[in-house]
CSV table of C-alpha atoms and ligand atoms in Angstrom, one decimal:
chain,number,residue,atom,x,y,z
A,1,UNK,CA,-48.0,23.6,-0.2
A,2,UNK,CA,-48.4,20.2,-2.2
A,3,UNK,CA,-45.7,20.0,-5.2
A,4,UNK,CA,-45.7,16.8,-7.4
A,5,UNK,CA,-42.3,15.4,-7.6
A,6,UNK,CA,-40.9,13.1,-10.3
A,7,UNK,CA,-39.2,9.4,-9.5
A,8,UNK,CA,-37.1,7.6,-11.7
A,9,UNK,CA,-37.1,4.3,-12.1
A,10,UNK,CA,-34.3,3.4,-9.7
A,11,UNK,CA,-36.3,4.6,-7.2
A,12,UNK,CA,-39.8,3.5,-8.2
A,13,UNK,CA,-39.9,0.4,-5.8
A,14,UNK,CA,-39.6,2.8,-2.7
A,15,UNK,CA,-42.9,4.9,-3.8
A,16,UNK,CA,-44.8,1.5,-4.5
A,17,UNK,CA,-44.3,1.8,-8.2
A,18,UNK,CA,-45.9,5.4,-8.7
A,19,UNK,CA,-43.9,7.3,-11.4
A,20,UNK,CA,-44.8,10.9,-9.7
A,21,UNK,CA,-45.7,11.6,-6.2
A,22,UNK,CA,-47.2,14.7,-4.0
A,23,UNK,CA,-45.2,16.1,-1.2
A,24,UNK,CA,-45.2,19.1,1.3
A,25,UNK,CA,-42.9,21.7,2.2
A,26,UNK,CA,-41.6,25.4,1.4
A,27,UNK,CA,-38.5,24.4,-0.1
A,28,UNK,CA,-36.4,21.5,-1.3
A,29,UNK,CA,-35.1,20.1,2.1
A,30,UNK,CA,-38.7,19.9,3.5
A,31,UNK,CA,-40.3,18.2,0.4
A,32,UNK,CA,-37.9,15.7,0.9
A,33,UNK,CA,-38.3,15.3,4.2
A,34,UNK,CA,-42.0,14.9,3.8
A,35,UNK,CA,-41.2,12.5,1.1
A,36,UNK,CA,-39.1,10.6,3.4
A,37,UNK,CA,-41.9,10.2,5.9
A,38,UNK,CA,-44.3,9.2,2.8
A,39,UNK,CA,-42.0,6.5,1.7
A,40,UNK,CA,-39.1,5.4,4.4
A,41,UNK,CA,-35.7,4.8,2.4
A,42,UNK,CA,-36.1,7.5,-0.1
A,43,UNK,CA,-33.5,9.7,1.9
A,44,UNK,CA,-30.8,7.7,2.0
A,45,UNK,CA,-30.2,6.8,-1.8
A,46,UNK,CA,-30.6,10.8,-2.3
A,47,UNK,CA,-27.9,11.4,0.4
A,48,UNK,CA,-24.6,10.5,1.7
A,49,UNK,CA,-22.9,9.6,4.8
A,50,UNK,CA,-22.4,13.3,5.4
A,51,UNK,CA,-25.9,14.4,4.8
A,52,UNK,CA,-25.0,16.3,1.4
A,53,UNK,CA,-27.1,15.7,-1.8
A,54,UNK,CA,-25.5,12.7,-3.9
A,55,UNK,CA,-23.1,13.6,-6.7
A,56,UNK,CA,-24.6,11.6,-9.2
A,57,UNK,CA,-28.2,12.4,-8.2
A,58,UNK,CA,-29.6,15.9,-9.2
A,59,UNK,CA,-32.5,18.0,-8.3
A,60,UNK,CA,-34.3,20.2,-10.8
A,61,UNK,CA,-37.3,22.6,-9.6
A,62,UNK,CA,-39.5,22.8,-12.7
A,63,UNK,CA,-36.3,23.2,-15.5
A,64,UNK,CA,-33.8,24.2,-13.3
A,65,UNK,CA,-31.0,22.3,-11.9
A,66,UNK,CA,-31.4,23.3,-7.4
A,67,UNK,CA,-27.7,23.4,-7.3
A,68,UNK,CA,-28.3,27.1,-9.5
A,69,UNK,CA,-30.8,28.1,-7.5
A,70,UNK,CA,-30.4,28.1,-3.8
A,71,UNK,CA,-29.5,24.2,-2.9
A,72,UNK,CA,-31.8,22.4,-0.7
A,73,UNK,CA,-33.0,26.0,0.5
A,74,UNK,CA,-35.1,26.7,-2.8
A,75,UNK,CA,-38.0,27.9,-2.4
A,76,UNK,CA,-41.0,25.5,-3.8
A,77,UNK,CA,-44.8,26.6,-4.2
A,78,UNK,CA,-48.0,25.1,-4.9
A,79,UNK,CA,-47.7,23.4,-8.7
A,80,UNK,CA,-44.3,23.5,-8.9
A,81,UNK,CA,-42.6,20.2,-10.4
A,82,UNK,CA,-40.0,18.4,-8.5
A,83,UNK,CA,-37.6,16.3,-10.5
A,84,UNK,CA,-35.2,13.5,-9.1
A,85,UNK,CA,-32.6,12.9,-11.9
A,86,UNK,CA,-30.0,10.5,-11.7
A,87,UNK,CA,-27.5,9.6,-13.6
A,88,UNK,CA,-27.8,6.9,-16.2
A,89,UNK,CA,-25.2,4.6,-17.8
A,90,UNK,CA,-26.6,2.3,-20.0
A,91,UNK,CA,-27.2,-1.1,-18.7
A,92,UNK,CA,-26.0,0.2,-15.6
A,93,UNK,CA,-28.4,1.9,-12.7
A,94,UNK,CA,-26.9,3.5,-9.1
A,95,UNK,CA,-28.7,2.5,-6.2
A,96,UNK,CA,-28.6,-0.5,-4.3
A,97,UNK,CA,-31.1,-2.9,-3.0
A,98,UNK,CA,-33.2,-3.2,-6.2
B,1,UNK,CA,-20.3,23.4,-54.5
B,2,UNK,CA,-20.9,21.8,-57.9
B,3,UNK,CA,-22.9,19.0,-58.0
B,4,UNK,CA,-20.0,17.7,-60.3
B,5,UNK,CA,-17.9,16.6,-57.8
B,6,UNK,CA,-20.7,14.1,-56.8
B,7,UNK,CA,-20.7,10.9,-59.1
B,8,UNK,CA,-24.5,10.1,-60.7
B,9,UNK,CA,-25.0,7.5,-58.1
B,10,UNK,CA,-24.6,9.9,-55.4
B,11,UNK,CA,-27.1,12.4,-56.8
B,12,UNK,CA,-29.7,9.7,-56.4
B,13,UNK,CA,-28.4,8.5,-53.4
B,14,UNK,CA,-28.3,11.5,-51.9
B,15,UNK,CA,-31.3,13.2,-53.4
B,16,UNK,CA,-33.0,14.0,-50.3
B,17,UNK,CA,-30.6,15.6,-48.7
B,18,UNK,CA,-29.4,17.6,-52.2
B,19,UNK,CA,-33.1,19.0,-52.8
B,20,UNK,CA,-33.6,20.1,-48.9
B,21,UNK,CA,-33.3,23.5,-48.0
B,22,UNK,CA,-30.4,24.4,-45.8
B,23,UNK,CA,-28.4,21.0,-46.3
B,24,UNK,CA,-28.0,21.0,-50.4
B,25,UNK,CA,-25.3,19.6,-51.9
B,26,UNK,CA,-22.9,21.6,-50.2
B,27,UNK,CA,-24.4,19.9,-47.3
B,28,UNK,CA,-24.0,16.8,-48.6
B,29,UNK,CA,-20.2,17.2,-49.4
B,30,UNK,CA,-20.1,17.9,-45.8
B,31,UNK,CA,-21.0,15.2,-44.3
B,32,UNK,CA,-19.3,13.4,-46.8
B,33,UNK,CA,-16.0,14.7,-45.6
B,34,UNK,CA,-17.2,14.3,-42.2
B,35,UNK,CA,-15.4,11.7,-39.4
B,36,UNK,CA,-18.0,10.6,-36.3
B,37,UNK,CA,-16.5,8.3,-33.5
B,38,UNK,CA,-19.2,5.8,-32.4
B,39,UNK,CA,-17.9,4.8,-29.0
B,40,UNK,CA,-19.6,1.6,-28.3
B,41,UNK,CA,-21.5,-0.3,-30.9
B,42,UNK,CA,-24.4,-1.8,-29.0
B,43,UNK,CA,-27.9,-0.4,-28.1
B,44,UNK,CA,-26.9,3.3,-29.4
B,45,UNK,CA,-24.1,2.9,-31.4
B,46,UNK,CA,-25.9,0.5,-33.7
B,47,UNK,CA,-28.7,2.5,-35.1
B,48,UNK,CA,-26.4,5.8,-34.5
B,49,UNK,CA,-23.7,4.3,-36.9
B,50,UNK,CA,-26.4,2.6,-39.3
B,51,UNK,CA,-28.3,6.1,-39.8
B,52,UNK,CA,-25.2,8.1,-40.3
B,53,UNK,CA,-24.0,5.5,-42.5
B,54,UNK,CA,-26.8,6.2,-44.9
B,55,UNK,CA,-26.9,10.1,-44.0
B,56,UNK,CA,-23.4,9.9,-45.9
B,57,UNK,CA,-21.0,10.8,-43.5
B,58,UNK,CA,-17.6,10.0,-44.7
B,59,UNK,CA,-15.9,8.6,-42.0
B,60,UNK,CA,-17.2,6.5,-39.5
B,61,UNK,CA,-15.2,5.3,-36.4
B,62,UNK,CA,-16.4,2.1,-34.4
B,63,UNK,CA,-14.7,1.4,-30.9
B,64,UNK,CA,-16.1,-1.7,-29.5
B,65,UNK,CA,-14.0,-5.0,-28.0
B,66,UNK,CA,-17.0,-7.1,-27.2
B,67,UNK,CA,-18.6,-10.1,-29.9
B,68,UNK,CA,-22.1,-10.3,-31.0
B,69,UNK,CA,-24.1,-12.0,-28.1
B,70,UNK,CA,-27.3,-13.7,-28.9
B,71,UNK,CA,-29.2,-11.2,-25.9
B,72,UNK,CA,-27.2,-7.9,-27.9
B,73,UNK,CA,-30.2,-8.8,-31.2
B,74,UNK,CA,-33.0,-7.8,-29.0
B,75,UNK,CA,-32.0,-3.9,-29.8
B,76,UNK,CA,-28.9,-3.6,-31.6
B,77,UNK,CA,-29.9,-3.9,-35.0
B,78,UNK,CA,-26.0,-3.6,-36.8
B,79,UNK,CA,-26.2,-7.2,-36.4
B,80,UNK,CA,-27.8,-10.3,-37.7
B,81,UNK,CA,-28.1,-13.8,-35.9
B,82,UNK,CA,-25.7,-15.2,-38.6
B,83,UNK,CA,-23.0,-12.6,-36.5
B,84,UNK,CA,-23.4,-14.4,-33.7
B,85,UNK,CA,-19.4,-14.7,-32.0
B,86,UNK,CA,-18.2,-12.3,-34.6
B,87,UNK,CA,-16.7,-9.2,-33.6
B,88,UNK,CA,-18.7,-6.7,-33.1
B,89,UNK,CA,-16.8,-3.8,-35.4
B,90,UNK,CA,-16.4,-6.4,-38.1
B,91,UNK,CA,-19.9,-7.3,-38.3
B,92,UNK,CA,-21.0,-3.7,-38.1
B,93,UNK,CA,-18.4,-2.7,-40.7
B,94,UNK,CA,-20.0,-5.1,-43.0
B,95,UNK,CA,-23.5,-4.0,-42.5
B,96,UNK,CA,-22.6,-0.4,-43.0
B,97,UNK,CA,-20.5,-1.0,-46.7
B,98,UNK,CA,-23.4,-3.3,-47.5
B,99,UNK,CA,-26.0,-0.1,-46.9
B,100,UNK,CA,-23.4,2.7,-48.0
B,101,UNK,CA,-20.0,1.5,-49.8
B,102,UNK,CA,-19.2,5.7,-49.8
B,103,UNK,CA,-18.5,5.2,-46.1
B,104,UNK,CA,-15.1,4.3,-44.8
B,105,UNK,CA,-15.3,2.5,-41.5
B,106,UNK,CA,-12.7,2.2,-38.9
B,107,UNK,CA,-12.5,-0.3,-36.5
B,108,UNK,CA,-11.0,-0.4,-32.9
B,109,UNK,CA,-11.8,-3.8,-31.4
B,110,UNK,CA,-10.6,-2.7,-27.8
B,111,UNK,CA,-11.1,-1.3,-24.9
B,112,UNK,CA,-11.5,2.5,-23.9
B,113,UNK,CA,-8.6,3.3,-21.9
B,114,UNK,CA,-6.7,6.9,-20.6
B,115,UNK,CA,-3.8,5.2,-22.9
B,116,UNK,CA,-5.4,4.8,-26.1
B,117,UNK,CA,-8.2,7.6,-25.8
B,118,UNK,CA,-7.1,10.4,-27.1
B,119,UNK,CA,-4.9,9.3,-29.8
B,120,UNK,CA,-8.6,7.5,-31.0
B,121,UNK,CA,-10.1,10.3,-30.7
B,122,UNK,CA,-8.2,12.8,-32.2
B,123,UNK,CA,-9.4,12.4,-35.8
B,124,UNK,CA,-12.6,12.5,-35.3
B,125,UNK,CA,-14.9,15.7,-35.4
B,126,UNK,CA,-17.6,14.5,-33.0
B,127,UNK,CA,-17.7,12.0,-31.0
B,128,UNK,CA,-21.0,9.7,-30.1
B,129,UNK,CA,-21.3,8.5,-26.6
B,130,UNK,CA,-23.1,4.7,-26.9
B,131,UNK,CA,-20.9,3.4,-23.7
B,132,UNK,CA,-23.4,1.1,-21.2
B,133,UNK,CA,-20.8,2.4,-18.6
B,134,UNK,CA,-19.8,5.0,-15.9
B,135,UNK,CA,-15.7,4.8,-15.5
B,136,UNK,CA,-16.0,5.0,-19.7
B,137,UNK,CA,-18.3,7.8,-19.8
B,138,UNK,CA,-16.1,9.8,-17.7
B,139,UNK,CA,-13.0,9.1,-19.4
B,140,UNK,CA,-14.8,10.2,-22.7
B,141,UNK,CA,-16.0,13.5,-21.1
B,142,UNK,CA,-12.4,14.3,-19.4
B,143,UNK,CA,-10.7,13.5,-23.1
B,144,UNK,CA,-13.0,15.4,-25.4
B,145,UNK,CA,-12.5,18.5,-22.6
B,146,UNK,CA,-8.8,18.4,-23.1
B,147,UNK,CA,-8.9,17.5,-26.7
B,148,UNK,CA,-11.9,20.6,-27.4
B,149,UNK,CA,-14.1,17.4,-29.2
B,150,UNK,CA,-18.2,17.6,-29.2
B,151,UNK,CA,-19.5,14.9,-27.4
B,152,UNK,CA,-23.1,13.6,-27.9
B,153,UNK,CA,-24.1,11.6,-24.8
B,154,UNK,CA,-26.9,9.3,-25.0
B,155,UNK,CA,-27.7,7.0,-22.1
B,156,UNK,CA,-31.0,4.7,-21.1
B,157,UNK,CA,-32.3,2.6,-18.6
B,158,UNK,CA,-35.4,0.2,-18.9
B,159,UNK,CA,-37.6,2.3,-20.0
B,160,UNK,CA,-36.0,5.8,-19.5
B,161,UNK,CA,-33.7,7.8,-21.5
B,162,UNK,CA,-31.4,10.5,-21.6
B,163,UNK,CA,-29.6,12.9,-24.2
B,164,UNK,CA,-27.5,15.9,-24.5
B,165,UNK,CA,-24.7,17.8,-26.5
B,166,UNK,CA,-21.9,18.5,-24.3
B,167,UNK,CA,-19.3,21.1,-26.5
B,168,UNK,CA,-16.3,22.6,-24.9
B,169,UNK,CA,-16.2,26.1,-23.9
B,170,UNK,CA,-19.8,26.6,-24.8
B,171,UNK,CA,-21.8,24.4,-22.6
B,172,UNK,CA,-21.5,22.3,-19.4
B,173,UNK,CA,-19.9,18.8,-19.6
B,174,UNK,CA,-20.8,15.7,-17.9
B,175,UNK,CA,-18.8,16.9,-15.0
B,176,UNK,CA,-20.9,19.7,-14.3
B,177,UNK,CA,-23.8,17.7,-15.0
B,178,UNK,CA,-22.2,15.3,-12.3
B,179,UNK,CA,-19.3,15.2,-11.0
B,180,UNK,CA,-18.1,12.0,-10.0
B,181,UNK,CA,-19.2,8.7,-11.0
B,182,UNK,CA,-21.2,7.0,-8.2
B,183,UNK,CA,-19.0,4.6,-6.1
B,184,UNK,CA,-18.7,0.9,-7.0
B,185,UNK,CA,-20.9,-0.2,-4.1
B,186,UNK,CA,-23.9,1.9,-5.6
B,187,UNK,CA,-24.2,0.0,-8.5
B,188,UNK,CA,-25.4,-3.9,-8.9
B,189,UNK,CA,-24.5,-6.1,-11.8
B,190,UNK,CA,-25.2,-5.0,-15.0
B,191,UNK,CA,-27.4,-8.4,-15.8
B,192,UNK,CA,-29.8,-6.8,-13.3
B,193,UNK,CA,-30.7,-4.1,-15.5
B,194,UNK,CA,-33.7,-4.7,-18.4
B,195,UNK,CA,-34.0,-2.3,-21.5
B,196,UNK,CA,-37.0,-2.1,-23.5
B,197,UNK,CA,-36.1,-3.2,-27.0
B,198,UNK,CA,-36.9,0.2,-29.2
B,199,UNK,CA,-36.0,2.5,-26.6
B,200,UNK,CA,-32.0,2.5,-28.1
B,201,UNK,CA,-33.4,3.2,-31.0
B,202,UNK,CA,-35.5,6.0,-30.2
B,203,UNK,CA,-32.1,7.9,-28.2
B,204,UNK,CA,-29.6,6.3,-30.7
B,205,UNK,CA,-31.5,7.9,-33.8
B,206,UNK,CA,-31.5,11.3,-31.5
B,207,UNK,CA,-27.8,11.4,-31.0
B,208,UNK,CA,-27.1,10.8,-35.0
B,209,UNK,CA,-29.8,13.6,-35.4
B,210,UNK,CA,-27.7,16.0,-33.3
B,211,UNK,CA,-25.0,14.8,-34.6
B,212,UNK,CA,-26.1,15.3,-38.5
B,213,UNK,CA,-27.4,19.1,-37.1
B,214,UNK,CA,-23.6,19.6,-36.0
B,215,UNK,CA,-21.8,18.6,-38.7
B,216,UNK,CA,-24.4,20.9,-41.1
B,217,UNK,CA,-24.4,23.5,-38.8
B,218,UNK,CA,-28.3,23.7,-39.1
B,219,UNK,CA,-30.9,24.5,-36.3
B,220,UNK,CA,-29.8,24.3,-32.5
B,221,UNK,CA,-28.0,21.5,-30.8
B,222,UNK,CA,-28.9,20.4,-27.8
B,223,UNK,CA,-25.9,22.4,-25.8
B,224,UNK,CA,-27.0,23.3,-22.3
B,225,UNK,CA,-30.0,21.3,-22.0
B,226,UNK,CA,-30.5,17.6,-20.8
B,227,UNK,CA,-33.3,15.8,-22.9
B,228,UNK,CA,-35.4,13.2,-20.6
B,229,UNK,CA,-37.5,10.6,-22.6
B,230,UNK,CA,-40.4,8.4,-20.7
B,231,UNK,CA,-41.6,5.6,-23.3
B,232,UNK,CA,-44.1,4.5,-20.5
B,233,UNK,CA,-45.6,8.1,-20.4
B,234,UNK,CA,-44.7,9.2,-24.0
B,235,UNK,CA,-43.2,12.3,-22.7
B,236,UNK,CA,-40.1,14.1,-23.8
B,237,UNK,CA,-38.9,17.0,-21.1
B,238,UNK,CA,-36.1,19.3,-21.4
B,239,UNK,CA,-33.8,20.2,-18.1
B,240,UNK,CA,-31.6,23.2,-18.3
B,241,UNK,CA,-27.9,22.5,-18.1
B,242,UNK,CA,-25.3,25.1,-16.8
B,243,UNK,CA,-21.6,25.6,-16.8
B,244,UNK,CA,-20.4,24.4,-13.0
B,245,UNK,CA,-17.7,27.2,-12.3
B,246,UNK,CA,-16.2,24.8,-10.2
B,247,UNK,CA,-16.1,22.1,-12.4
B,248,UNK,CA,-13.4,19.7,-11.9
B,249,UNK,CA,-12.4,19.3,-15.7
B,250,UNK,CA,-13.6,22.5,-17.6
B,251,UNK,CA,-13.6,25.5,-15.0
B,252,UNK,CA,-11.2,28.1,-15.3
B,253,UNK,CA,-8.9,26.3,-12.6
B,254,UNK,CA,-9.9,22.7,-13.7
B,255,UNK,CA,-8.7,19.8,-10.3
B,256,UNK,CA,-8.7,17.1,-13.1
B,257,UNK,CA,-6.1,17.6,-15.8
B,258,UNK,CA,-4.8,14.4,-16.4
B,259,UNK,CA,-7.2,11.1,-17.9
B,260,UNK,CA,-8.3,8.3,-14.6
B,261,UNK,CA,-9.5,4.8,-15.1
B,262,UNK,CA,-12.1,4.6,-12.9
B,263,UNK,CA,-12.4,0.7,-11.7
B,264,UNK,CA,-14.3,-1.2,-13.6
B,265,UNK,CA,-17.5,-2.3,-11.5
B,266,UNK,CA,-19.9,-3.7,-13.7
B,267,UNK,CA,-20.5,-7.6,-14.0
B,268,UNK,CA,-17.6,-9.9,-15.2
B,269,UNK,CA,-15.0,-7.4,-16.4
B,270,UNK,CA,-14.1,-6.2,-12.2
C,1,ZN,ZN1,-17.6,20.7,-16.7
């Protein structure tokens, strides 16, 4: 099932500039896996050492924030919108390597 | 409320506000008695504190330790390039008498810390979130908790902004948004990161809208909901924003209790 999911900007040079991307799966953990095979690096500024979701990083399913709904487990199906969130400081961004 | 107790220069001043439904001159007297805390006079702060200025609030308060850089005049329009090396809440005071002289500025040329916070903050009814930093953002968040203060958090980044309401009690905070700042290592030099000029402007002007709506007690504030802007796409989207029972400042058993200075780990100030 293809859902389109939303990057921001700190994380626009790892899907070659592209603002919104299409990825596969039947819930949050696989779309991100299938993102990570689309576009190597992606995982590792969405997750930490320990494999959990970053603190600072957030993950919405069309308005809704995943960590409401079932986690990584949410279900996802064909048109749903994918949003990556981070947050934002000011002049300030969060992920390395830009 | 008589329009008596507003002088004839106010009446025209204020004219717009006096003939529109729902703000009046009751209205008016309100935000003339108003206090906002502009935390950070820079990209947000400056056309946050200019517009409110000539909204009429009463009392504006200006934290800010920094001086007027030539690379600030690209966006924050409080200043002029005459201000160059003046400090920042000096120059901004004199802009805003020289728009409204009904407004009484404060000025705190210093820096944000879990000393002087809440003894800043205190007096003011809302407070305005203009910071270009995480450790400050968080101590902001912790002290409005504990101190039951609305804080209007407006953030952006190159071409991306964000903005929400975060009141005690009724909505989430930044905590349950997220809840720890990202570690030092996660974040590169503050030089690194570009704005687009106008896009301050266009979140800035949003807060001191929410603000205004606050302070009236008109329409519905942006409480529980997390307002993305794209200026590349011209899109605004809304995110729903919940209450984290486990949050570690405003849940029912709240971890944090007391103010932390997170280190400092942007550019020169480390
Ligand atoms: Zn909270």
């Amino acid at each position: 099932m293809p859902v389109s999911v939303r990057i921001p900007s700190p994380l626009m040079k790892l899907t070659k500039n592209q603002g919104e991307v299409s990825a596969e799966g039947k819930d949050i953990r696989e779309v991100l896996s299938d993102m990570e095979r689309q576009y190597p690096g992606i995982k590792e500024r969405l997750y930490d050492e320990d494999g959990s979701l970053r603190r600072f990083i957030n993950i919405y399913k069309n308005e809704e924030d995943i960590r409401f709904l079932n986690g990584e487990s949410t279900h996802v199906q064909d048109g749903d919108e994918i949003s990556i969130i981070p947050a934002i400081a000011g002049g300030i961004l969060l992920s390395k390597n830009l | 409320m008589s329009d008596l107790d507003f002088s004839e220069e106010q009446i025209h001043r204020y004219a717009r506000h006096i003939i529109l439904p729902n703000v009046g001159g009751k209205g008016q007297k309100r935000l003339l008695e108003s206090k906002v805390l502009i935390i950070g006079a820079g990209g947000l702060g400056s056309p946050a504190a200019y517009y409110l200025a000539a909204a009429g609030i009463g009392t504006i308060g200006i934290i800010d330790f920094d001086e007027v850089d030539i690379s600030n005049l690209q966006r924050q329009i409080l200043y002029n390039t005459a201000d160059i090396g003046r400090a920042k809440v000096d120059s901004a005071k004199d802009t805003i008498v020289s728009l409204n002289p009904d407004v009484k500025v404060e000025c705190y040329k210093e820096k944000l810390t879990s000393k002087n916070i809440k003894e800043i903050i205190e007096g003011y009814d809302i407070i305005l979130d203009g910071t270009d930093n995480f450790p400050t953002r968080y101590l902001i968040n912790d002290a409005c908790i504990i101190l039951n203060k609305i804080n209007v958090h407006g953030s952006i980044f190159r071409f991306e902004g964000q903005l929400t309401v975060f009141k005690p009690k009724e909505g989430p905070c930044y905590r349950c948004l997220y809840p720890e700042p990202p570690p030092p290592g996660m974040v590169p030099s503050c030089q690194e990161a570009g704005v687009l000029g106008v896009l301050p402007g266009i979140i800035g002007t949003l807060q001191a809208i929410e603000a205004l709506k606050l302070i009236l007690k008109i329409g519905r504030p942006l409480i529980g909901s997390l307002l993305l802007y794209d200026s590349l796409k011209t899109e605004f989207r809304q995110m729903r924003l919940r209450r984290d029972t486990k949050c570690p400042v405003c849940s029912e058993n709240p971890t944090i209790t007391e103010l932390i200075d997170y280190e400092e780990f942007c550019g020169v100030r480390v």
